[in-house]
Amino acid sequence: SQQGEEDPQALSIQEGENATMNCSYKTSINNLQWYRQNSGRGLVHLILIRSNEREKHSGRLRVTLDTSKKSSSLLITASRAADTASYFCATGVNTDKLIFGTGTRLQVFP
Amino acid sequence: NAGVMQNPRHLVRRRGQEARLRCSPMKGHSHVYWYRQLPEEGLKFMVYLQKENIIDESGMPKERFSAEFPKEGPSILRIQQVVRGDSAAYFCASTTPTGAYEQYFGPGTRLTVT
């Protein structure tokens, strides 16, 4: 089964609100990454957090990692309609394959 | 600096035909990964290659699927005798040889088997 499970599966919010997505995984990891995928398009890398880090920021994105609970969260602040996309977490053990979660579909209404 | 390139972007094949998907990694990248995405699902790892070498093919179906990354030219994912269940988006990603974890994805090839 897939390494990552994401919650919620779908999320609808108004522009300006914050969006929080959660990801849980099963085994020890080296790093966890978040990707965005617009409908019918490829994946765009958003942020990478290593297993020895607890929090990371990039612009309006904030990622946390709790290795004791094997979970991560992605917070998008002050959301925009252009943030509408599917968001995936992916875990890596080393430079090998990434194991992707099932994704959260975010819809931001203007 | 061009990103990861994949072609074709869309491919339609009849059952029983062969599908060849090509991936050119970013300049300076020598590690290539192939993933498959079924509709409404996340990506699933298929194979990890370096130049002239398959590192990990644990996600590849045992039959009909093969992958290569020759010394010269793009990486090729080959699906023989396609079936309807092979219809999916196939994504290629590349990384540098220096142990970076971030993978850069191509736009994908959408395969439809009729």
PDB file of C-alpha atoms in Angstrom:
ATOM      1  CA  SER A   1       0.000   0.000   0.000  1.00  0.00           C
ATOM      2  CA  GLN A   2       1.082   3.598  -0.417  1.00  0.00           C
ATOM      3  CA  GLN A   3       3.344   5.073   2.209  1.00  0.00           C
ATOM      4  CA  GLY A   4       1.436   8.303   2.636  1.00  0.00           C
ATOM      5  CA  GLU A   5      -2.156   8.894   3.495  1.00  0.00           C
ATOM      6  CA  GLU A   6      -3.444  12.410   3.211  1.00  0.00           C
ATOM      7  CA  ASP A   7      -6.231  14.128   4.977  1.00  0.00           C
ATOM      8  CA  PRO A   8      -8.586  15.576   3.970  1.00  0.00           C
ATOM      9  CA  GLN A   9      -9.129  14.065   0.542  1.00  0.00           C
ATOM     10  CA  ALA A  10     -10.738  17.293  -0.611  1.00  0.00           C
ATOM     11  CA  LEU A  11     -10.902  20.802   0.805  1.00  0.00           C
ATOM     12  CA  SER A  12     -12.876  23.849  -0.354  1.00  0.00           C
ATOM     13  CA  ILE A  13     -12.168  27.298   1.033  1.00  0.00           C
ATOM     14  CA  GLN A  14     -12.593  30.977   0.188  1.00  0.00           C
ATOM     15  CA  GLU A  15      -9.760  33.163  -1.013  1.00  0.00           C
ATOM     16  CA  GLY A  16      -7.851  34.634   1.882  1.00  0.00           C
ATOM     17  CA  GLU A  17      -8.468  31.687   4.202  1.00  0.00           C
ATOM     18  CA  ASN A  18      -5.749  29.286   5.293  1.00  0.00           C
ATOM     19  CA  ALA A  19      -5.607  25.711   4.032  1.00  0.00           C
ATOM     20  CA  THR A  20      -4.136  22.884   6.085  1.00  0.00           C
ATOM     21  CA  MET A  21      -3.375  19.447   4.703  1.00  0.00           C
ATOM     22  CA  ASN A  22      -2.040  16.520   6.675  1.00  0.00           C
ATOM     23  CA  CYS A  23       0.034  13.532   5.674  1.00  0.00           C
ATOM     24  CA  SER A  24       0.805  10.375   7.615  1.00  0.00           C
ATOM     25  CA  TYR A  25       3.334   7.748   6.699  1.00  0.00           C
ATOM     26  CA  LYS A  26       4.338   4.345   7.948  1.00  0.00           C
ATOM     27  CA  THR A  27       8.089   3.751   8.002  1.00  0.00           C
ATOM     28  CA  SER A  28      11.229   5.688   8.859  1.00  0.00           C
ATOM     29  CA  ILE A  29      12.151   8.338   6.352  1.00  0.00           C
ATOM     30  CA  ASN A  30      15.056  10.539   5.410  1.00  0.00           C
ATOM     31  CA  ASN A  31      12.982  13.368   4.013  1.00  0.00           C
ATOM     32  CA  LEU A  32       9.429  14.372   3.210  1.00  0.00           C
ATOM     33  CA  GLN A  33       8.445  16.522   0.256  1.00  0.00           C
ATOM     34  CA  TRP A  34       5.289  18.298  -0.840  1.00  0.00           C
ATOM     35  CA  TYR A  35       4.291  18.635  -4.483  1.00  0.00           C
ATOM     36  CA  ARG A  36       1.494  20.460  -6.266  1.00  0.00           C
ATOM     37  CA  GLN A  37      -0.265  19.176  -9.357  1.00  0.00           C
ATOM     38  CA  ASN A  38      -2.623  21.292 -11.388  1.00  0.00           C
ATOM     39  CA  SER A  39      -5.324  19.379 -13.210  1.00  0.00           C
ATOM     40  CA  GLY A  40      -3.867  17.340 -16.053  1.00  0.00           C
ATOM     41  CA  ARG A  41      -0.369  18.674 -15.519  1.00  0.00           C
ATOM     42  CA  GLY A  42       2.950  17.554 -14.075  1.00  0.00           C
ATOM     43  CA  LEU A  43       4.125  17.940 -10.507  1.00  0.00           C
ATOM     44  CA  VAL A  44       5.758  21.029  -9.118  1.00  0.00           C
ATOM     45  CA  HIS A  45       8.075  20.675  -6.136  1.00  0.00           C
ATOM     46  CA  LEU A  46       7.029  22.939  -3.269  1.00  0.00           C
ATOM     47  CA  ILE A  47       9.196  22.186  -0.278  1.00  0.00           C
ATOM     48  CA  LEU A  48      11.438  19.507   1.224  1.00  0.00           C
ATOM     49  CA  ILE A  49      11.875  18.895   4.936  1.00  0.00           C
ATOM     50  CA  ARG A  50      14.515  16.542   6.279  1.00  0.00           C
ATOM     51  CA  SER A  51      13.907  14.097   9.087  1.00  0.00           C
ATOM     52  CA  ASN A  52      15.986  16.168  11.529  1.00  0.00           C
ATOM     53  CA  GLU A  53      13.939  19.310  10.871  1.00  0.00           C
ATOM     54  CA  ARG A  54      10.651  20.145  12.551  1.00  0.00           C
ATOM     55  CA  GLU A  55       9.408  23.134  10.600  1.00  0.00           C
ATOM     56  CA  LYS A  56      10.155  24.885   7.348  1.00  0.00           C
ATOM     57  CA  HIS A  57       8.802  27.970   5.616  1.00  0.00           C
ATOM     58  CA  SER A  58       8.720  29.048   2.010  1.00  0.00           C
ATOM     59  CA  GLY A  59       6.691  32.137   1.162  1.00  0.00           C
ATOM     60  CA  ARG A  60       3.072  31.395   2.110  1.00  0.00           C
ATOM     61  CA  LEU A  61       3.880  27.751   2.784  1.00  0.00           C
ATOM     62  CA  ARG A  62       4.637  26.280   6.185  1.00  0.00           C
ATOM     63  CA  VAL A  63       5.498  22.621   6.616  1.00  0.00           C
ATOM     64  CA  THR A  64       5.854  20.748   9.880  1.00  0.00           C
ATOM     65  CA  LEU A  65       7.215  17.287  10.475  1.00  0.00           C
ATOM     66  CA  ASP A  66       6.668  15.113  13.534  1.00  0.00           C
ATOM     67  CA  THR A  67       8.729  11.963  13.134  1.00  0.00           C
ATOM     68  CA  SER A  68       7.453  10.520  16.428  1.00  0.00           C
ATOM     69  CA  LYS A  69       3.920  10.585  15.039  1.00  0.00           C
ATOM     70  CA  LYS A  70       5.053   9.924  11.467  1.00  0.00           C
ATOM     71  CA  SER A  71       3.066  12.869  10.216  1.00  0.00           C
ATOM     72  CA  SER A  72       3.485  16.148   8.389  1.00  0.00           C
ATOM     73  CA  SER A  73       1.291  19.117   7.665  1.00  0.00           C
ATOM     74  CA  LEU A  74       1.263  21.701   4.904  1.00  0.00           C
ATOM     75  CA  LEU A  75      -0.243  25.087   5.655  1.00  0.00           C
ATOM     76  CA  ILE A  76      -0.998  27.547   2.864  1.00  0.00           C
ATOM     77  CA  THR A  77      -1.744  30.965   4.280  1.00  0.00           C
ATOM     78  CA  ALA A  78      -3.881  33.648   2.621  1.00  0.00           C
ATOM     79  CA  SER A  79      -4.940  31.276  -0.132  1.00  0.00           C
ATOM     80  CA  ARG A  80      -5.564  32.433  -3.686  1.00  0.00           C
ATOM     81  CA  ALA A  81      -7.684  31.011  -6.484  1.00  0.00           C
ATOM     82  CA  ALA A  82      -4.430  30.085  -8.229  1.00  0.00           C
ATOM     83  CA  ASP A  83      -3.645  27.695  -5.340  1.00  0.00           C
ATOM     84  CA  THR A  84      -6.423  25.421  -6.597  1.00  0.00           C
ATOM     85  CA  ALA A  85      -4.687  22.112  -7.296  1.00  0.00           C
ATOM     86  CA  SER A  86      -3.988  18.685  -5.866  1.00  0.00           C
ATOM     87  CA  TYR A  87      -1.292  18.505  -3.223  1.00  0.00           C
ATOM     88  CA  PHE A  88       0.764  15.385  -2.574  1.00  0.00           C
ATOM     89  CA  CYS A  89       3.206  14.470   0.123  1.00  0.00           C
ATOM     90  CA  ALA A  90       6.036  12.140  -0.814  1.00  0.00           C
ATOM     91  CA  THR A  91       8.503  10.391   1.442  1.00  0.00           C
ATOM     92  CA  GLY A  92      12.052   9.414   0.638  1.00  0.00           C
ATOM     93  CA  VAL A  93      14.432   7.089   2.416  1.00  0.00           C
ATOM     94  CA  ASN A  94      17.533   8.208   0.540  1.00  0.00           C
ATOM     95  CA  THR A  95      18.078   9.237  -3.055  1.00  0.00           C
ATOM     96  CA  ASP A  96      15.850   6.393  -4.103  1.00  0.00           C
ATOM     97  CA  LYS A  97      12.227   6.433  -5.139  1.00  0.00           C
ATOM     98  CA  LEU A  98       9.597   8.678  -3.624  1.00  0.00           C
ATOM     99  CA  ILE A  99       6.489   7.166  -2.134  1.00  0.00           C
ATOM    100  CA  PHE A 100       3.501   9.382  -2.744  1.00  0.00           C
ATOM    101  CA  GLY A 101       0.365   9.877  -0.730  1.00  0.00           C
ATOM    102  CA  THR A 102      -3.116   9.841  -2.155  1.00  0.00           C
ATOM    103  CA  GLY A 103      -3.346  13.613  -2.371  1.00  0.00           C
ATOM    104  CA  THR A 104      -5.613  16.410  -1.201  1.00  0.00           C
ATOM    105  CA  ARG A 105      -7.699  18.258  -3.783  1.00  0.00           C
ATOM    106  CA  LEU A 106      -7.826  21.922  -2.813  1.00  0.00           C
ATOM    107  CA  GLN A 107     -10.413  24.252  -4.312  1.00  0.00           C
ATOM    108  CA  VAL A 108     -10.081  27.947  -3.550  1.00  0.00           C
ATOM    109  CA  PHE A 109     -13.127  30.037  -4.478  1.00  0.00           C
ATOM    110  CA  PRO A 110     -12.681  33.706  -5.395  1.00  0.00           C
TER     111      PRO A 110
ATOM    112  CA  ASN B   1      17.956  25.585 -18.547  1.00  0.00           C
ATOM    113  CA  ALA B   2      15.301  23.308 -19.965  1.00  0.00           C
ATOM    114  CA  GLY B   3      13.394  21.203 -17.506  1.00  0.00           C
ATOM    115  CA  VAL B   4      12.608  17.522 -17.770  1.00  0.00           C
ATOM    116  CA  MET B   5      11.137  16.811 -21.171  1.00  0.00           C
ATOM    117  CA  GLN B   6       8.768  14.027 -22.023  1.00  0.00           C
ATOM    118  CA  ASN B   7       7.291  13.023 -25.327  1.00  0.00           C
ATOM    119  CA  PRO B   8       4.828  12.417 -26.611  1.00  0.00           C
ATOM    120  CA  ARG B   9       2.490  14.337 -24.311  1.00  0.00           C
ATOM    121  CA  HIS B  10      -0.459  12.240 -25.392  1.00  0.00           C
ATOM    122  CA  LEU B  11      -0.370   8.776 -26.897  1.00  0.00           C
ATOM    123  CA  VAL B  12      -3.262   6.650 -28.070  1.00  0.00           C
ATOM    124  CA  ARG B  13      -2.705   2.974 -28.714  1.00  0.00           C
ATOM    125  CA  ARG B  14      -4.990   0.088 -29.540  1.00  0.00           C
ATOM    126  CA  ARG B  15      -4.900  -3.019 -27.392  1.00  0.00           C
ATOM    127  CA  GLY B  16      -1.962  -5.201 -28.353  1.00  0.00           C
ATOM    128  CA  GLN B  17       0.206  -2.407 -29.735  1.00  0.00           C
ATOM    129  CA  GLU B  18       3.447  -1.151 -28.246  1.00  0.00           C
ATOM    130  CA  ALA B  19       3.890   2.159 -26.454  1.00  0.00           C
ATOM    131  CA  ARG B  20       7.228   3.951 -26.202  1.00  0.00           C
ATOM    132  CA  LEU B  21       7.529   6.863 -23.817  1.00  0.00           C
ATOM    133  CA  ARG B  22      10.602   9.062 -23.835  1.00  0.00           C
ATOM    134  CA  CYS B  23      12.159  11.179 -21.114  1.00  0.00           C
ATOM    135  CA  SER B  24      15.061  13.599 -21.346  1.00  0.00           C
ATOM    136  CA  PRO B  25      16.312  14.590 -17.889  1.00  0.00           C
ATOM    137  CA  MET B  26      17.383  18.065 -16.912  1.00  0.00           C
ATOM    138  CA  LYS B  27      20.857  19.066 -18.017  1.00  0.00           C
ATOM    139  CA  GLY B  28      23.407  17.676 -15.611  1.00  0.00           C
ATOM    140  CA  HIS B  29      21.022  15.070 -14.180  1.00  0.00           C
ATOM    141  CA  SER B  30      21.950  11.432 -14.596  1.00  0.00           C
ATOM    142  CA  HIS B  31      19.300   9.783 -12.421  1.00  0.00           C
ATOM    143  CA  VAL B  32      15.867   9.110 -13.866  1.00  0.00           C
ATOM    144  CA  TYR B  33      12.722   7.809 -12.191  1.00  0.00           C
ATOM    145  CA  TRP B  34       9.477   6.696 -13.811  1.00  0.00           C
ATOM    146  CA  TYR B  35       6.128   6.908 -12.034  1.00  0.00           C
ATOM    147  CA  ARG B  36       2.604   6.006 -13.067  1.00  0.00           C
ATOM    148  CA  GLN B  37      -0.538   7.854 -12.023  1.00  0.00           C
ATOM    149  CA  LEU B  38      -3.968   6.353 -12.425  1.00  0.00           C
ATOM    150  CA  PRO B  39      -6.948   8.758 -12.493  1.00  0.00           C
ATOM    151  CA  GLU B  40      -7.681  10.350  -9.130  1.00  0.00           C
ATOM    152  CA  GLU B  41      -4.704   8.614  -7.498  1.00  0.00           C
ATOM    153  CA  GLY B  42      -1.212   9.508  -6.388  1.00  0.00           C
ATOM    154  CA  LEU B  43       1.938   8.585  -8.262  1.00  0.00           C
ATOM    155  CA  LYS B  44       3.356   5.107  -7.918  1.00  0.00           C
ATOM    156  CA  PHE B  45       7.030   4.384  -8.395  1.00  0.00           C
ATOM    157  CA  MET B  46       7.970   2.106 -11.275  1.00  0.00           C
ATOM    158  CA  VAL B  47      11.714   2.183 -11.914  1.00  0.00           C
ATOM    159  CA  TYR B  48      14.896   4.088 -11.068  1.00  0.00           C
ATOM    160  CA  LEU B  49      17.717   4.247 -13.586  1.00  0.00           C
ATOM    161  CA  GLN B  50      21.132   5.750 -13.975  1.00  0.00           C
ATOM    162  CA  LYS B  51      22.963   5.854 -17.272  1.00  0.00           C
ATOM    163  CA  GLU B  52      23.173   2.274 -18.633  1.00  0.00           C
ATOM    164  CA  ASN B  53      22.071   0.869 -15.289  1.00  0.00           C
ATOM    165  CA  ILE B  54      18.772  -0.111 -13.655  1.00  0.00           C
ATOM    166  CA  ILE B  55      19.047   0.646  -9.946  1.00  0.00           C
ATOM    167  CA  ASP B  56      15.591  -0.299  -8.704  1.00  0.00           C
ATOM    168  CA  GLU B  57      12.779  -1.818 -10.760  1.00  0.00           C
ATOM    169  CA  SER B  58      10.689  -3.014  -7.844  1.00  0.00           C
ATOM    170  CA  GLY B  59       7.641  -1.109  -9.088  1.00  0.00           C
ATOM    171  CA  MET B  60       7.664  -2.446 -12.613  1.00  0.00           C
ATOM    172  CA  PRO B  61       5.080  -5.037 -13.625  1.00  0.00           C
ATOM    173  CA  LYS B  62       6.785  -8.355 -14.248  1.00  0.00           C
ATOM    174  CA  GLU B  63       5.660  -8.638 -17.847  1.00  0.00           C
ATOM    175  CA  ARG B  64       5.362  -6.323 -20.858  1.00  0.00           C
ATOM    176  CA  PHE B  65       7.126  -3.360 -19.215  1.00  0.00           C
ATOM    177  CA  SER B  66      10.774  -2.449 -19.662  1.00  0.00           C
ATOM    178  CA  ALA B  67      12.904   0.628 -19.215  1.00  0.00           C
ATOM    179  CA  GLU B  68      16.322   1.764 -20.320  1.00  0.00           C
ATOM    180  CA  PHE B  69      18.550   4.803 -20.015  1.00  0.00           C
ATOM    181  CA  PRO B  70      21.311   4.509 -22.603  1.00  0.00           C
ATOM    182  CA  LYS B  71      24.612   6.321 -22.509  1.00  0.00           C
ATOM    183  CA  GLU B  72      23.348   8.646 -25.218  1.00  0.00           C
ATOM    184  CA  GLY B  73      19.777   9.760 -25.677  1.00  0.00           C
ATOM    185  CA  PRO B  74      16.641   9.797 -23.578  1.00  0.00           C
ATOM    186  CA  SER B  75      15.327   7.234 -21.163  1.00  0.00           C
ATOM    187  CA  ILE B  76      12.675   4.999 -22.701  1.00  0.00           C
ATOM    188  CA  LEU B  77       9.757   3.307 -20.974  1.00  0.00           C
ATOM    189  CA  ARG B  78       8.420   0.580 -23.220  1.00  0.00           C
ATOM    190  CA  ILE B  79       5.079  -1.157 -22.808  1.00  0.00           C
ATOM    191  CA  GLN B  80       4.459  -4.122 -25.061  1.00  0.00           C
ATOM    192  CA  GLN B  81       1.024  -5.465 -25.972  1.00  0.00           C
ATOM    193  CA  VAL B  82      -0.802  -2.695 -24.163  1.00  0.00           C
ATOM    194  CA  VAL B  83      -4.079  -3.379 -22.388  1.00  0.00           C
ATOM    195  CA  ARG B  84      -6.791  -0.959 -21.257  1.00  0.00           C
ATOM    196  CA  GLY B  85      -5.472  -1.094 -17.700  1.00  0.00           C
ATOM    197  CA  ASP B  86      -2.237   0.527 -18.895  1.00  0.00           C
ATOM    198  CA  SER B  87      -4.140   3.767 -19.555  1.00  0.00           C
ATOM    199  CA  ALA B  88      -2.594   6.294 -17.184  1.00  0.00           C
ATOM    200  CA  ALA B  89      -0.306   9.277 -16.947  1.00  0.00           C
ATOM    201  CA  TYR B  90       3.367   8.330 -16.894  1.00  0.00           C
ATOM    202  CA  PHE B  91       5.738  10.786 -15.299  1.00  0.00           C
ATOM    203  CA  CYS B  92       9.488  10.947 -15.443  1.00  0.00           C
ATOM    204  CA  ALA B  93      11.609  12.723 -12.835  1.00  0.00           C
ATOM    205  CA  SER B  94      15.322  13.413 -12.649  1.00  0.00           C
ATOM    206  CA  THR B  95      17.893  14.323 -10.025  1.00  0.00           C
ATOM    207  CA  THR B  96      21.572  15.129  -9.898  1.00  0.00           C
ATOM    208  CA  PRO B  97      24.197  12.509  -9.117  1.00  0.00           C
ATOM    209  CA  THR B  98      25.250  14.300  -5.947  1.00  0.00           C
ATOM    210  CA  GLY B  99      22.700  12.786  -3.642  1.00  0.00           C
ATOM    211  CA  ALA B 100      20.019  15.448  -3.835  1.00  0.00           C
ATOM    212  CA  TYR B 101      16.614  14.308  -2.709  1.00  0.00           C
ATOM    213  CA  GLU B 102      14.440  16.684  -4.689  1.00  0.00           C
ATOM    214  CA  GLN B 103      13.112  15.244  -7.916  1.00  0.00           C
ATOM    215  CA  TYR B 104      12.183  17.399 -10.892  1.00  0.00           C
ATOM    216  CA  PHE B 105       9.198  16.139 -12.832  1.00  0.00           C
ATOM    217  CA  GLY B 106       8.371  16.281 -16.488  1.00  0.00           C
ATOM    218  CA  PRO B 107       4.883  17.158 -17.788  1.00  0.00           C
ATOM    219  CA  GLY B 108       3.967  13.507 -18.243  1.00  0.00           C
ATOM    220  CA  THR B 109       2.732  11.337 -21.078  1.00  0.00           C
ATOM    221  CA  ARG B 110      -0.944  10.473 -21.040  1.00  0.00           C
ATOM    222  CA  LEU B 111      -1.432   7.034 -22.508  1.00  0.00           C
ATOM    223  CA  THR B 112      -4.883   5.981 -23.638  1.00  0.00           C
ATOM    224  CA  VAL B 113      -5.459   2.415 -24.730  1.00  0.00           C
ATOM    225  CA  THR B 114      -8.555   1.911 -26.838  1.00  0.00           C
TER     226      THR B 114
END
